Amino acid sequence: MSRFAVRRSPFAAGALVRPTANGQLPTWLALVALLIAAAASADNAATPPKLPGEVSVQQKLNAQLPLDLIFRDESGKIIRLRQLFRGKPVLLNFMYYRCPMLCPMVMEGISSGLTELKFDVGKDFDVITVSIDPRDMPSQAAAKKDMYIKRYGRLNAAGGWHFLTGHESAIRDLTNAVGFHYAYDPERDQFAHGAVVMVTTAAGRVSRYIYGFEYKARDLRLALVEASANKIGSPVDQILLLCYHYDPATGKYSGAAMNVVRAGGIATVLTLAGFIIIMLRRERRTS
C-alpha cells in the first residue's frame, strides 16, 4: 500500500509536517503559517515610549483664565491675554504650527465649522489659537492666520482671530488653567496632546469643551450662545484624540491609531481562522 493511501488527521502526532500525495504541505498548514504571521504583525505594532507628564484634557468648567499672561500675536506685538477679550465669547484652541498631522485636521474642522456658522468671527465672537511650542515664532503664526482666514472665507474676521506664541511658562499656565495637559517627545520632536476646543465667556471663564476634529456648526452655535449668556455647560464625555500618530521611521503606532491597528489585526486573524475551518472541512469531505 502506498504511504499516501491512508490519510491521517492533520492534528495527529507527526502529521503536522507530513506532505500530501503531490509532495506539497497541506493547505491548512499554509494558512496556519499565515495566521501566525498576522498575529505577529499585529503584536509588533508597538506603542511609543512613555512620555514625561500626563496627556489628557481635564474639564475645568467655570475656571478663570489667567488673563494677565503675556504672549506675542501674529504681528510680533507683545500683548496681555485680557486685551483679546472684548466683551464677546471666545473660542480657544491649542496647536503647534509645524504639527504634521492632527493639528491641521483640527484646524480644518474648526474653519469648516465656522464657515457653516451664521455668527461672524470678530463681530459675534473671537477665536484665540495658541501654540504650545515655545519655539514657534510670530512669522509662523502669521502664516497660519493667513491660511485659515482664507479658508474661513470672511476676510473681515482677521481682527477677531488671533494666533499667539509665547514663553513656555505662559503656555503652561494657560493650558493648566483649562486642564489641557500635553507632553513633548524629544525622540520624534513632536507634541502629544488632545483634540479639543474650548468656549469661554466674555470674562474668560471656561463654559464648554467640544472634543474631536470635526465641529458641527450647531454645537458651536449652542456653545457660543450659552457662553454669551454667561452660562456654564455641564461636563460631557471625553473622546480624546491624541495628536500622536504613525511614525514611518519607527513603524510604531499610538493612541487612536494603535486601536485601529489592533482592530485590523484581530479582523485578519478571524478571517484567516475562517479560511482554515473551511479548508479543513473540504479536506475531510475529499478524504
Coordinates of C-alpha atoms in Angstrom, one line a residue:
M1 CA 0.0 0.0 0.0
S2 CA 1.3 3.4 -0.9
R3 CA 2.3 5.5 2.1
F4 CA -0.1 8.2 0.8
A5 CA -3.1 5.8 0.7
V6 CA -4.0 6.2 4.3
R7 CA -4.9 9.8 5.3
R8 CA -4.3 10.8 8.9
S9 CA -5.9 13.5 10.8
P10 CA -3.9 16.7 10.3
F11 CA -3.8 17.0 14.1
A12 CA -2.3 13.6 14.7
A13 CA 1.2 13.3 16.1
G14 CA 3.8 13.7 13.4
A15 CA 1.2 14.8 10.8
L16 CA 1.9 18.5 11.1
V17 CA 4.8 18.4 8.6
R18 CA 3.8 15.3 6.5
P19 CA 3.5 16.2 2.8
T20 CA 0.4 15.2 0.7
A21 CA 0.5 13.0 -2.3
N22 CA 1.6 15.7 -4.6
G23 CA 4.5 16.5 -2.4
Q24 CA 3.1 19.8 -1.0
L25 CA 2.2 20.7 2.5
P26 CA -1.5 20.7 3.3
T27 CA -3.4 23.9 2.6
W28 CA -4.4 24.2 6.2
L29 CA -0.8 24.3 7.3
A30 CA 0.0 27.2 4.9
L31 CA -3.0 29.0 6.4
V32 CA -1.7 28.4 9.9
A33 CA 1.6 29.9 8.9
L34 CA -0.3 33.0 7.6
L35 CA -2.3 33.1 10.8
I36 CA 0.8 33.1 12.9
A37 CA 2.4 35.8 10.7
A38 CA -0.7 38.0 11.0
A39 CA -0.8 37.7 14.8
A40 CA 2.9 38.5 15.0
S41 CA 2.4 41.5 12.7
A42 CA -0.4 42.8 15.0
D43 CA 1.7 42.2 18.0
N44 CA 4.7 44.1 16.6
A45 CA 2.7 47.4 16.4
A46 CA 4.4 48.7 19.5
T47 CA 3.2 51.7 21.4
P48 CA 5.5 54.7 21.7
P49 CA 7.9 55.2 24.5
K50 CA 6.4 56.6 27.7
L51 CA 6.3 60.4 27.6
P52 CA 7.1 62.6 30.6
G53 CA 3.9 64.0 32.0
E54 CA 0.2 63.3 31.5
V55 CA -1.6 63.7 28.2
S56 CA -5.2 64.4 28.9
V57 CA -8.0 67.0 29.0
Q58 CA -9.3 67.7 32.5
Q59 CA -12.5 69.6 32.3
K60 CA -12.4 72.7 34.5
L61 CA -15.8 74.3 33.8
N62 CA -16.1 77.8 35.2
A63 CA -12.3 78.1 35.6
Q64 CA -11.0 81.6 35.2
L65 CA -8.3 82.1 32.5
P66 CA -5.2 83.9 33.8
L67 CA -5.8 87.0 31.6
D68 CA -2.6 88.8 32.7
L69 CA -0.4 86.2 30.9
I70 CA 1.8 87.8 28.2
F71 CA 2.0 86.4 24.6
R72 CA 3.0 87.7 21.2
D73 CA 0.4 87.9 18.5
E74 CA 1.0 87.1 14.8
S75 CA 2.5 90.5 14.1
G76 CA 5.0 90.1 16.9
K77 CA 3.4 92.6 19.2
I78 CA 3.5 91.8 22.9
I79 CA 0.0 91.6 24.4
R80 CA -1.7 90.6 27.6
L81 CA -4.4 87.9 27.1
R82 CA -7.1 90.2 28.5
Q83 CA -6.6 92.5 25.6
L84 CA -8.2 89.9 23.3
F85 CA -11.3 89.6 25.5
R86 CA -13.5 92.3 24.1
G87 CA -17.0 91.7 25.6
K88 CA -17.6 88.6 23.4
P89 CA -17.4 84.9 24.0
V90 CA -14.2 83.3 22.8
L91 CA -13.3 80.1 21.1
L92 CA -9.9 78.8 22.4
N93 CA -7.8 76.1 21.0
F94 CA -4.2 74.9 21.2
M95 CA -1.9 73.5 18.4
Y96 CA 1.7 73.9 17.3
Y97 CA 2.4 75.4 14.0
R98 CA 4.6 72.7 12.5
C99 CA 2.4 69.8 13.6
P100 CA 2.5 67.1 10.8
M101 CA -1.0 65.6 11.1
L102 CA -3.8 66.1 13.5
C103 CA -3.4 69.8 14.3
P104 CA -4.1 70.7 10.6
M105 CA -7.1 68.3 10.7
V106 CA -8.4 70.0 13.8
M107 CA -7.9 73.5 12.3
E108 CA -9.6 72.4 9.1
G109 CA -12.5 71.1 11.3
I110 CA -12.7 74.5 13.1
S111 CA -12.6 76.6 9.9
S112 CA -15.2 74.3 8.3
G113 CA -17.5 74.5 11.3
L114 CA -17.1 78.3 11.5
T115 CA -17.8 78.7 7.8
E116 CA -21.2 77.0 8.3
L117 CA -21.9 79.1 11.3
K118 CA -24.0 82.2 10.8
F119 CA -22.2 84.0 13.6
D120 CA -19.2 86.0 12.4
V121 CA -15.7 85.9 13.9
G122 CA -14.7 89.3 15.1
K123 CA -18.3 90.5 15.3
D124 CA -20.2 88.0 17.4
F125 CA -17.3 86.1 19.0
D126 CA -13.5 85.9 18.8
V127 CA -11.1 83.0 18.3
I128 CA -7.7 82.5 20.0
T129 CA -5.3 79.9 18.8
V130 CA -2.3 79.4 21.0
S131 CA 0.9 77.4 20.1
I132 CA 2.1 75.0 22.7
D133 CA 5.6 75.0 21.3
P134 CA 7.6 77.9 22.7
R135 CA 10.0 77.6 19.7
D136 CA 7.2 78.8 17.3
M137 CA 7.7 82.3 16.0
P138 CA 5.2 85.1 15.1
S139 CA 6.1 84.6 11.4
Q140 CA 4.8 81.1 11.6
A141 CA 1.7 82.3 13.5
A142 CA 1.1 84.9 10.7
A143 CA 1.3 82.2 8.0
K144 CA -1.2 80.1 9.8
K145 CA -3.5 83.0 10.3
D146 CA -3.4 83.9 6.7
M147 CA -4.1 80.3 5.7
Y148 CA -7.1 79.8 7.9
I149 CA -8.7 83.2 7.4
K150 CA -8.7 82.4 3.7
R151 CA -10.2 79.0 4.4
Y152 CA -12.8 80.7 6.6
G153 CA -13.7 83.0 3.7
R154 CA -14.6 86.1 5.6
L155 CA -11.6 88.3 5.4
N156 CA -13.0 90.9 7.7
A157 CA -12.6 88.3 10.5
A158 CA -8.8 88.9 10.7
G159 CA -9.3 91.3 13.6
G160 CA -11.1 88.6 15.7
W161 CA -9.0 85.5 15.1
H162 CA -5.6 85.7 16.9
F163 CA -2.7 83.3 16.6
L164 CA -0.4 83.5 19.6
T165 CA 3.1 82.4 20.5
G166 CA 4.7 82.7 24.0
H167 CA 7.2 81.6 26.6
E168 CA 6.8 78.1 27.9
S169 CA 5.8 79.3 31.4
A170 CA 2.9 81.4 30.0
I171 CA 1.8 78.5 27.7
R172 CA 1.8 76.1 30.7
D173 CA 0.0 78.5 32.9
L174 CA -2.8 78.8 30.4
T175 CA -3.1 75.1 29.5
N176 CA -3.1 74.1 33.1
A177 CA -5.8 76.6 33.8
V178 CA -8.1 74.9 31.3
G179 CA -6.9 71.3 32.1
F180 CA -5.2 70.8 28.7
H181 CA -2.3 68.5 29.5
Y182 CA 0.3 67.7 26.8
A183 CA 3.8 66.2 26.6
Y184 CA 6.8 66.6 24.4
D185 CA 8.5 63.6 22.8
P186 CA 12.2 64.6 22.2
E187 CA 12.9 61.5 20.1
R188 CA 10.3 62.5 17.4
D189 CA 10.4 66.2 18.2
Q190 CA 6.6 66.1 18.4
F191 CA 3.9 67.0 21.0
A192 CA 1.3 64.6 22.2
H193 CA -1.9 66.4 23.1
G194 CA -5.7 66.2 22.9
A195 CA -8.0 67.4 20.1
V196 CA -10.5 69.8 21.7
V197 CA -11.7 73.3 21.5
M198 CA -13.0 75.4 24.5
V199 CA -15.6 78.1 24.6
T200 CA -15.2 80.8 27.2
T201 CA -17.4 83.6 28.4
A202 CA -16.5 87.2 27.7
A203 CA -15.0 87.4 31.2
G204 CA -12.7 84.5 30.4
R205 CA -14.4 81.7 32.2
V206 CA -14.5 78.2 30.7
S207 CA -18.0 77.4 29.6
R208 CA -17.8 74.4 27.3
Y209 CA -15.4 71.7 25.9
I210 CA -16.0 70.3 22.4
Y211 CA -13.9 67.2 21.5
G212 CA -12.8 65.7 18.2
F213 CA -11.5 67.1 15.0
E214 CA -14.9 67.9 13.4
Y215 CA -17.0 70.7 14.9
K216 CA -20.6 71.0 13.8
A217 CA -22.0 74.5 13.4
R218 CA -25.0 73.6 15.6
D219 CA -22.7 72.6 18.5
L220 CA -20.6 75.7 18.1
R221 CA -23.7 77.9 17.9
L222 CA -25.2 76.5 21.1
A223 CA -21.9 76.7 23.0
L224 CA -21.4 80.4 21.9
V225 CA -25.0 81.3 22.8
E226 CA -24.5 79.7 26.2
A227 CA -21.3 81.5 26.8
S228 CA -22.7 84.8 25.7
A229 CA -25.3 84.5 28.4
N230 CA -22.5 83.7 30.9
K231 CA -23.9 80.2 31.4
I232 CA -21.5 77.3 32.2
G233 CA -22.2 74.0 30.5
S234 CA -22.3 70.5 32.1
P235 CA -19.4 68.0 31.7
V236 CA -19.5 65.9 28.6
D237 CA -18.0 62.5 27.8
Q238 CA -14.4 62.8 26.8
I239 CA -13.5 61.4 23.4
L240 CA -9.8 62.3 23.4
L241 CA -7.8 62.0 20.2
L242 CA -4.1 62.3 20.6
C243 CA -2.1 64.3 18.2
Y244 CA 0.5 61.5 18.1
H245 CA 0.3 59.0 15.3
Y246 CA 2.1 56.6 13.0
D247 CA 5.8 57.2 12.6
P248 CA 7.1 55.7 9.4
A249 CA 10.7 55.9 10.7
T250 CA 10.0 53.5 13.5
G251 CA 6.8 51.8 12.3
K252 CA 5.1 52.4 15.6
Y253 CA 1.6 53.5 16.3
S254 CA -0.1 55.0 19.3
G255 CA -3.4 56.4 20.7
A256 CA -6.3 56.0 18.3
A257 CA -4.1 54.7 15.5
M258 CA -2.9 51.9 17.7
N259 CA -6.5 50.9 18.3
V260 CA -7.2 50.8 14.6
V261 CA -4.1 48.6 14.0
R262 CA -5.2 46.2 16.7
A263 CA -8.7 46.0 15.3
G264 CA -7.2 45.3 11.9
G265 CA -5.0 42.6 13.3
I266 CA -7.9 40.9 15.0
A267 CA -10.0 41.1 11.9
T268 CA -7.2 39.5 9.9
V269 CA -6.8 36.7 12.4
L270 CA -10.5 36.0 12.4
T271 CA -10.7 35.9 8.6
L272 CA -7.8 33.5 8.4
A273 CA -9.3 31.3 11.1
G274 CA -12.4 31.1 9.0
F275 CA -10.4 30.1 5.9
I276 CA -8.7 27.4 7.9
I277 CA -12.0 25.9 9.1
I278 CA -13.4 25.9 5.5
M279 CA -10.3 24.2 4.1
L280 CA -10.3 21.6 6.8
R281 CA -13.9 20.7 6.1
R282 CA -13.1 20.5 2.3
E283 CA -10.1 18.1 3.0
R284 CA -12.3 15.9 5.2
R285 CA -15.0 15.7 2.5
T286 CA -12.4 14.6 -0.1
S287 CA -10.7 12.1 2.2

